[in-house]
Short mmCIF file of C-alpha atoms and ligand atoms in Angstrom, two decimals:
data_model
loop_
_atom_site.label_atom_id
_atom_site.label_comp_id
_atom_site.label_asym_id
_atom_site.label_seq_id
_atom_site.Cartn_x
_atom_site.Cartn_y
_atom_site.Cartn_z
CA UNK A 1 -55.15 -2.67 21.43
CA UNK A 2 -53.70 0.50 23.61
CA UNK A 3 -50.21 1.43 21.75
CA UNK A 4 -46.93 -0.13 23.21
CA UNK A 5 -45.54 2.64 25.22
CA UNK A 6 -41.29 3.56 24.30
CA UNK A 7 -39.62 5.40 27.19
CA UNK A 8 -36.74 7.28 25.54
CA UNK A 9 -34.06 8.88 28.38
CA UNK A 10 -32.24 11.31 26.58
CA UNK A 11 -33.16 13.97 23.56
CA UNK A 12 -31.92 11.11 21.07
CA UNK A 13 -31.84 12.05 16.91
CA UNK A 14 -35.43 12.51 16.18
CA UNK A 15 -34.95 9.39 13.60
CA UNK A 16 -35.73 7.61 16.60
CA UNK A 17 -38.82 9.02 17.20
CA UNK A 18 -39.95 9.01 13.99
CA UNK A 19 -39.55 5.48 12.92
CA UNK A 20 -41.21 4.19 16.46
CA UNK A 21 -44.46 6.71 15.88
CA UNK A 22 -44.71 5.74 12.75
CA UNK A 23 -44.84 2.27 13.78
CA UNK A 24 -47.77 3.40 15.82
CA UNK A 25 -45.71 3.37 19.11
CA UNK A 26 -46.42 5.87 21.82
CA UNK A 27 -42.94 7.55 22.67
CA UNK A 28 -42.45 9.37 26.06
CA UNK A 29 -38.75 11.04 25.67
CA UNK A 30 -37.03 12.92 27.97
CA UNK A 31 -36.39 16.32 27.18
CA UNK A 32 -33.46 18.34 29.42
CA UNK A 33 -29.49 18.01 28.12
CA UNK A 34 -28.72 16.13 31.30
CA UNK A 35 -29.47 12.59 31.74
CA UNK A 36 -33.02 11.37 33.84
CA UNK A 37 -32.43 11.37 37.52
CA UNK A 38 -32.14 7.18 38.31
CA UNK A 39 -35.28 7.49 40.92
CA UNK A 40 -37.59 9.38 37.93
CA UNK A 41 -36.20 6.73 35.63
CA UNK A 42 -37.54 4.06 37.44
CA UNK A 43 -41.11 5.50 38.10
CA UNK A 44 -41.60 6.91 34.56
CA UNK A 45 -40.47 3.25 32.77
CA UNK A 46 -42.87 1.27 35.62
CA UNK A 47 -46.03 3.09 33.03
CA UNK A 48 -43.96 2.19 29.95
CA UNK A 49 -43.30 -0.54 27.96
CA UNK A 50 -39.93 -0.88 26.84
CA UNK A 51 -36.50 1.72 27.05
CA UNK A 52 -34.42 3.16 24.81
CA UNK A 53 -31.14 3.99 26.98
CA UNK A 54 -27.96 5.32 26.61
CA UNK A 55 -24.48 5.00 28.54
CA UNK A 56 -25.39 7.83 31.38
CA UNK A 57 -28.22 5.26 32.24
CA UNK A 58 -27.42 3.13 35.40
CA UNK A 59 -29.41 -0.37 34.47
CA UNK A 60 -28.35 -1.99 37.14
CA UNK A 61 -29.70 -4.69 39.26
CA UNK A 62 -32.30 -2.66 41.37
CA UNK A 63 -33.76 -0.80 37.94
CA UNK A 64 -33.76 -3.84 36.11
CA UNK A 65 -36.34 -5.56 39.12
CA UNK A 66 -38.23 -2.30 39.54
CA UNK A 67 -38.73 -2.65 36.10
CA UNK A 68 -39.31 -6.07 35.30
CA UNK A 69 -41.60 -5.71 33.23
CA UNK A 70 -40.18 -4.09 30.43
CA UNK A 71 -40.29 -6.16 27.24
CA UNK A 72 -37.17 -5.13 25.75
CA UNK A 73 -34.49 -2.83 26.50
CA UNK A 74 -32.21 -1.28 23.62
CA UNK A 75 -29.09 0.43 24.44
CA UNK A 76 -28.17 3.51 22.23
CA UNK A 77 -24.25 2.90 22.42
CA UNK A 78 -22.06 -0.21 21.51
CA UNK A 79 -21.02 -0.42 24.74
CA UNK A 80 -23.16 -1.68 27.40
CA UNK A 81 -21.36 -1.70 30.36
CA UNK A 82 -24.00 0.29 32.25
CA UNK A 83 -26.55 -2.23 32.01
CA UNK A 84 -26.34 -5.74 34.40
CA UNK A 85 -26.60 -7.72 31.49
CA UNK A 86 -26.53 -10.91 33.51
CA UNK A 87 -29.47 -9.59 35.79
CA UNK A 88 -31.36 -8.94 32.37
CA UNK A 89 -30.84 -12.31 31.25
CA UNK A 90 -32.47 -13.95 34.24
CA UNK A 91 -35.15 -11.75 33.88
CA UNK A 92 -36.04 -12.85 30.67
CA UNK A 93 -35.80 -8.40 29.52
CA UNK A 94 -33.81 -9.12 26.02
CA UNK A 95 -31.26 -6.12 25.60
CA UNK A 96 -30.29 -4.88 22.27
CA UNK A 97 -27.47 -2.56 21.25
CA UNK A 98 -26.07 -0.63 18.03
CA UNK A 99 -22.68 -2.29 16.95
CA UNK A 100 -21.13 -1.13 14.17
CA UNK A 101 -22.94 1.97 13.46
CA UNK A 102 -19.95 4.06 14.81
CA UNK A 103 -17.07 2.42 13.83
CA UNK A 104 -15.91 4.85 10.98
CA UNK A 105 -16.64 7.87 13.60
CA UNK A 106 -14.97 6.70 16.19
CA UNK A 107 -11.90 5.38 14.44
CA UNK A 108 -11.34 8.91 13.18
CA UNK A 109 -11.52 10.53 16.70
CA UNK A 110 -8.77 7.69 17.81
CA UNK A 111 -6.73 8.81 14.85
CA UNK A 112 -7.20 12.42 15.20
CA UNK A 113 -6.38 12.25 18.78
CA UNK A 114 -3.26 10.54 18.25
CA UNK A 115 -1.94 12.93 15.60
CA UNK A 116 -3.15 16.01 18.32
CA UNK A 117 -1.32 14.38 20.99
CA UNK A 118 1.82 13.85 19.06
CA UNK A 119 1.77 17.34 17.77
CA UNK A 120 0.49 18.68 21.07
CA UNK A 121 -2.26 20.14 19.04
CA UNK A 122 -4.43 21.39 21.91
CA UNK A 123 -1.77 22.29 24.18
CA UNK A 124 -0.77 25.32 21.78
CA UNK A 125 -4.08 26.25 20.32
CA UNK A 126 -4.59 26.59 24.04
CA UNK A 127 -1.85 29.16 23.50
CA UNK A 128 -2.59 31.35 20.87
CA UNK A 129 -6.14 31.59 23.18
CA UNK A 130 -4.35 33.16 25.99
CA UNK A 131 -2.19 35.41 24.15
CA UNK A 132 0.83 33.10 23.85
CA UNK A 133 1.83 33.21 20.49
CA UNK A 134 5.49 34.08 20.30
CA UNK A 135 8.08 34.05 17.98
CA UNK A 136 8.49 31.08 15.53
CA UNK A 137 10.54 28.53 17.47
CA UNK A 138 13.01 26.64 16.57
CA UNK A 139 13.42 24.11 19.54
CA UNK A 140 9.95 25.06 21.43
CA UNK A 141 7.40 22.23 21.84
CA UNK A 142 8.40 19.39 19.52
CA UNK A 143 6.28 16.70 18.80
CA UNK A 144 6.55 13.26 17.32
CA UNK A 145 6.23 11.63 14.00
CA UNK A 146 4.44 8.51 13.29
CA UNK A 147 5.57 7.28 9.88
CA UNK A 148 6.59 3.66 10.08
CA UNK A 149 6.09 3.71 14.08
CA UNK A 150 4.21 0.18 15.69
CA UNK A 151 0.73 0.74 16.61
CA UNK A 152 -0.84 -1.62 19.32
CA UNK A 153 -4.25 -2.03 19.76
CA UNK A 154 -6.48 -3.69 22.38
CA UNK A 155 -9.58 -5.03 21.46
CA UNK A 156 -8.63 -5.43 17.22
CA UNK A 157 -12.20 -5.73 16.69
CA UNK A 158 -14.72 -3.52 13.97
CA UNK A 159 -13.55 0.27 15.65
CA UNK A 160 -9.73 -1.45 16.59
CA UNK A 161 -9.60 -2.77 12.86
CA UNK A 162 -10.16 0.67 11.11
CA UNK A 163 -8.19 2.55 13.33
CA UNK A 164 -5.75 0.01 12.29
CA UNK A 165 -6.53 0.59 9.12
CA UNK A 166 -6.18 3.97 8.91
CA UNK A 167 -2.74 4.21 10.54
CA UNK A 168 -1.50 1.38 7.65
CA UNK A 169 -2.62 3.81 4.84
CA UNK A 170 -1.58 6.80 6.25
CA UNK A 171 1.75 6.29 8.11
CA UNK A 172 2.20 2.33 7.01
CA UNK A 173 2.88 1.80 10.94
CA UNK A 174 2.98 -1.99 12.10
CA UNK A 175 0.38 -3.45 13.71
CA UNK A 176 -0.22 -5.89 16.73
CA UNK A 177 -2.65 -6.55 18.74
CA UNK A 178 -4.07 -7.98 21.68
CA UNK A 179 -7.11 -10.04 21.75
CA UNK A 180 -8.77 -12.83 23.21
CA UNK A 181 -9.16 -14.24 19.61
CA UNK A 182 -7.15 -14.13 16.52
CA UNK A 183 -8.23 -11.48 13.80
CA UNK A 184 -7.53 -13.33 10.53
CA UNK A 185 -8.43 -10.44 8.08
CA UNK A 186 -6.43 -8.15 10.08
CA UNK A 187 -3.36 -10.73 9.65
CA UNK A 188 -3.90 -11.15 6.29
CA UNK A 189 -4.73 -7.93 5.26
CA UNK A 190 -2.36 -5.83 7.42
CA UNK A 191 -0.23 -8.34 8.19
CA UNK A 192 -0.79 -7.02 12.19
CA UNK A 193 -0.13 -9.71 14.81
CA UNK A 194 -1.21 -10.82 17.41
CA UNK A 195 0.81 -10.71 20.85
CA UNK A 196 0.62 -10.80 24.49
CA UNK A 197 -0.43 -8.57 26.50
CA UNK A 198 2.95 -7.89 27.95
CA UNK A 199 4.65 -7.49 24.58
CA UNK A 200 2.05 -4.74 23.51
CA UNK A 201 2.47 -2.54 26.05
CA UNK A 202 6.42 -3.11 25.31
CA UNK A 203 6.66 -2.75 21.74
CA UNK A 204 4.16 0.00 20.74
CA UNK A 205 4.75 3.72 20.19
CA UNK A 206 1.00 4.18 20.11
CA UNK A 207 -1.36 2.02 22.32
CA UNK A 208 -4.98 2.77 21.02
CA UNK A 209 -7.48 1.00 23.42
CA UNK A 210 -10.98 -0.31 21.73
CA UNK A 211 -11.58 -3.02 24.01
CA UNK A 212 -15.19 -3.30 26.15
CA UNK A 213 -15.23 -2.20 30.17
CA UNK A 214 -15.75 -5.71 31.90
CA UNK A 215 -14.10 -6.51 35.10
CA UNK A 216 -11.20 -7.76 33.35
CA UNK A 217 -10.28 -4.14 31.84
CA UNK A 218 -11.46 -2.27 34.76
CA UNK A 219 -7.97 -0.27 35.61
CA UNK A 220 -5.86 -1.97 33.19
CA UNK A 221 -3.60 0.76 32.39
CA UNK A 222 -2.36 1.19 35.91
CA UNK A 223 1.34 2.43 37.21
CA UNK A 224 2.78 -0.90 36.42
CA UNK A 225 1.64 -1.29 32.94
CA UNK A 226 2.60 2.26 32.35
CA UNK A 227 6.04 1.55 33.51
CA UNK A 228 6.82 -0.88 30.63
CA UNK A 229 5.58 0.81 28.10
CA UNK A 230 7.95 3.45 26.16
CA UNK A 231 9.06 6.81 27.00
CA UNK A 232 8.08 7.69 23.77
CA UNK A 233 4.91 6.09 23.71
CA UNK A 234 1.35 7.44 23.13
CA UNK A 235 -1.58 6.14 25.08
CA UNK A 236 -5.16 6.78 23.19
CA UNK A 237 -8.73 5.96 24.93
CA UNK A 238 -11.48 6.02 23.22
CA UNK A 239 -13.35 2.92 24.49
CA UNK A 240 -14.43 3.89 27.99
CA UNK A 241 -12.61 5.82 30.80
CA UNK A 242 -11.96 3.27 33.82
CA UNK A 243 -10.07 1.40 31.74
CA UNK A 244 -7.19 3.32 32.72
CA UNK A 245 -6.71 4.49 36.02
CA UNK A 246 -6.53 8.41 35.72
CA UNK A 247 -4.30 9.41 38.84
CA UNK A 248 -1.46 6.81 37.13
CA UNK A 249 -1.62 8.09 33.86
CA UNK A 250 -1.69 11.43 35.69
CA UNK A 251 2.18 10.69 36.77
CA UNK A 252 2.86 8.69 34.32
CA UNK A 253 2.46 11.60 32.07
CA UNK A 254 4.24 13.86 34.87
CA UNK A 255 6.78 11.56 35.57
CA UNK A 256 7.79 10.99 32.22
CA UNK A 257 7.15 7.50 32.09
CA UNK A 258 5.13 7.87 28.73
CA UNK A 259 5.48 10.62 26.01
CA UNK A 260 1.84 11.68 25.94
CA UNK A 261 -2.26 10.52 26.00
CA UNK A 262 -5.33 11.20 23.91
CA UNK A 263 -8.76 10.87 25.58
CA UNK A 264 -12.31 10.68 24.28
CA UNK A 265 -13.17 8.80 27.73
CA UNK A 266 -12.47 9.60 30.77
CA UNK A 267 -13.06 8.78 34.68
CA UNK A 268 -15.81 9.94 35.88
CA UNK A 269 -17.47 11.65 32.89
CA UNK A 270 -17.73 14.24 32.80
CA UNK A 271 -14.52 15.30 33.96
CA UNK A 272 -13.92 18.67 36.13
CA UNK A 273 -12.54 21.56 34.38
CA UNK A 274 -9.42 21.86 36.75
CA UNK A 275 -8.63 18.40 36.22
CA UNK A 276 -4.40 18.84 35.74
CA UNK A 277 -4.89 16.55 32.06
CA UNK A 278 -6.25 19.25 30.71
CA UNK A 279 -2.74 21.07 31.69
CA UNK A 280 -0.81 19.07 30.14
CA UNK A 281 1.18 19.50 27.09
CA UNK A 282 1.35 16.52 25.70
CA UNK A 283 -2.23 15.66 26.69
CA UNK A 284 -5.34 15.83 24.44
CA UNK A 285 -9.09 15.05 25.60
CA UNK A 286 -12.29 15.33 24.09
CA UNK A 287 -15.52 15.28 25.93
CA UNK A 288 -16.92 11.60 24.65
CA UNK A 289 -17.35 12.24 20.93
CA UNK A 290 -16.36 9.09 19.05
CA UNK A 291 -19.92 8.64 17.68
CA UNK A 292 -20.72 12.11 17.50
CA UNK A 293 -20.98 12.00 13.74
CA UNK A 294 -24.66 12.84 11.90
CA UNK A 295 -24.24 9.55 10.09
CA UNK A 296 -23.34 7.82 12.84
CA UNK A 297 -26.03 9.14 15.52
CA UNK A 298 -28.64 8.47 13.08
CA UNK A 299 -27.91 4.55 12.53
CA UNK A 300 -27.77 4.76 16.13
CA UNK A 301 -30.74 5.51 16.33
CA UNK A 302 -32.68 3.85 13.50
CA UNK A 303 -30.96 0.52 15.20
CA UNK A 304 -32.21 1.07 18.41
CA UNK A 305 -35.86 1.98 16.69
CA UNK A 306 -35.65 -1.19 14.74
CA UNK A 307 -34.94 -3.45 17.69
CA UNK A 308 -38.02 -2.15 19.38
CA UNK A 309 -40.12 -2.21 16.29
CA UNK A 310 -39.19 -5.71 15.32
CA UNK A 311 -39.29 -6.83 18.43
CA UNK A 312 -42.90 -6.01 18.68
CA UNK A 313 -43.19 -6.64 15.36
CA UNK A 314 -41.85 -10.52 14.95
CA UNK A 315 -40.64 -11.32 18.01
CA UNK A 316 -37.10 -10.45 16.92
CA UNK A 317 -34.13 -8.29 18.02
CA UNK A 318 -32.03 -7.60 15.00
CA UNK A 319 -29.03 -6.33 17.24
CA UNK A 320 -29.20 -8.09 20.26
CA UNK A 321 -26.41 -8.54 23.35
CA UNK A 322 -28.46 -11.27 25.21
CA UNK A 323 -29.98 -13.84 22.43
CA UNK A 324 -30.91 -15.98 25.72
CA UNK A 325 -33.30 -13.03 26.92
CA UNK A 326 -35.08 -13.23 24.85
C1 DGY B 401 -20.57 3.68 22.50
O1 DGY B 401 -21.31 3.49 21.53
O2 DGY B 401 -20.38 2.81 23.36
C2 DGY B 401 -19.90 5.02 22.59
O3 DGY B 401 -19.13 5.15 23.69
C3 DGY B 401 -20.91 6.14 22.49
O4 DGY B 401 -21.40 6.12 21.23
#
């Protein structure tokens, strides 16, 4: 029988590769930095069997019936808001995903960015670069502390719980959360708690965001949310960029309404190099790195490999979003 054919849309860790040839899979990847034009996607996966995707991928209702006859479809990301899950479901095209694999990595980006922000980290390395470094100051520039300070996070799930985590070793802040259900260990171990949505916002000097894009989230940190939330407080993304609404946070930030934001996401991606964030002083953003970790990238990968393999394999998807796909 002619080898299953793998489309692969970005240069992915060559793990990937590896484990599906060896598997005696036939692996088309694409090769430039930038993602696969949408209109070469679809004509290049119509000859393949299945896709290995990533977030810059638009699966969306039109792919998804162009390409129908995929097998399986395995997202290299936890999130999967790019992909019309729903569509994929009624097309019988099971879609897998990597959960888990980057929760350690992207926890530390959450945590570094909040300690950046705080310290306004980038704002004066940005200084010394442009020949700014005065005199030791005594009043110039202060930052925050974050010892004892409450930490509220959205989505207290596996990246929300060791950010959590790592803010109750290192600074023993207090921890709530929002959720749509109740994180026992988190409780028990942490003693964080959960709270509405309204008394987050309220209470916490650092809002860390680690909740999924769905229709719900879309824009959720918008003027009026902004506006009860501290003057103090820090606002960290690291989940996905349209959760907040950029030109609000913009004047949030200039009007003072909140003390500062860390970004790993932001709207759209990638974001223009004269957008005023990247001004800011009490701003820090990162270009989408929360996974970017060897160790990370590589279980990534291997999950995304294995999906396919056992797939093919057993008729299994090890780390599946759409059980009823398949
Ligand atoms: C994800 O996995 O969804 C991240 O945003 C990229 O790794």
């Amino acid at each position: 029988m002619a080898p299953k054919k793998i489309l692969l849309t970005r240069i992915f860790p060559s793990l990937a590769i590896r484990l599906l040839e060896d598997a005696g899979f036939e692996v088309t990847s694409w090769d430039k930095e930038h993602p696969m034009p949408y209109d070469q996607m679809i004509s290049v996966a119509k000859s393949c069997d299945a896709l290995f995707c990533t977030l810059t991928d638009k699966i969306d209702r039109n792919f998804l019936n162009a390409c129908s006859h995929l097998d399986i479809i395995t997202q290299f990301a936890v999130g999967y808001d790019n992909i019309d899950i729903e569509e994929a479901t009624k097309l019988k095209i099971p879609i897998g995903y990597a959960p888990n694999a980057m929760n350690e990595a992207t926890a530390d980006i959450a945590f570094g960015l909040m300690i950046a922000t705080a310290r306004k980290m980038f704002f004066m390395n940005q200084k010394i670069k442009n020949g700014k470094w005065g005199y030791f100051d005594p009043v110039g520039h202060l930052g925050l502390e974050l010892k004892g300070k409450t930490l509220g996070i959205l989505g207290l799930g596996r990246i929300g719980m060791v950010m959590a985590q790592r803010c109750k070793g290192a600074y023993d802040m207090e921890i709530i959360y929002h959720n749509r259900s109740a994180n026992p260990k988190a409780e028990k171990e942490m003693r964080a708690k959960r709270v509405d949505f309204d008394t987050l916002i309220s209470q916490s000097d650092v809002i860390s965001v680690h909740c999924a894009l769905t229709p719900e989230t879309q824009g959720m940190f918008n003027t009026s949310v902004f506006e009860k939330m501290k003057p103090t407080a820090l606002f960290i993304n690291t989940a996905r960029g349209a959760i907040h609404n950029e030109e609000d946070l913009i004047d949030a930030l200039n009007n003072g309404t909140i003390w500062g934001a860390g970004l790993d996401v932001t709207n759209p991606e990638p974001m223009k190099p004269d957008n005023p964030l990247l001004e800011m002083e009490n701003v820090c953003v990162l270009p989408h790195i929360g996974s970017a970790t060897i160790t990370a990238r590589n279980e990534m990968a291997r999950m995304g490999a294995t999906n396919i393999i056992s797939f093919y394999k057993h008729g299994k998807v090890p780390y599946i979003v759409n059980p009823e796909g398949l």
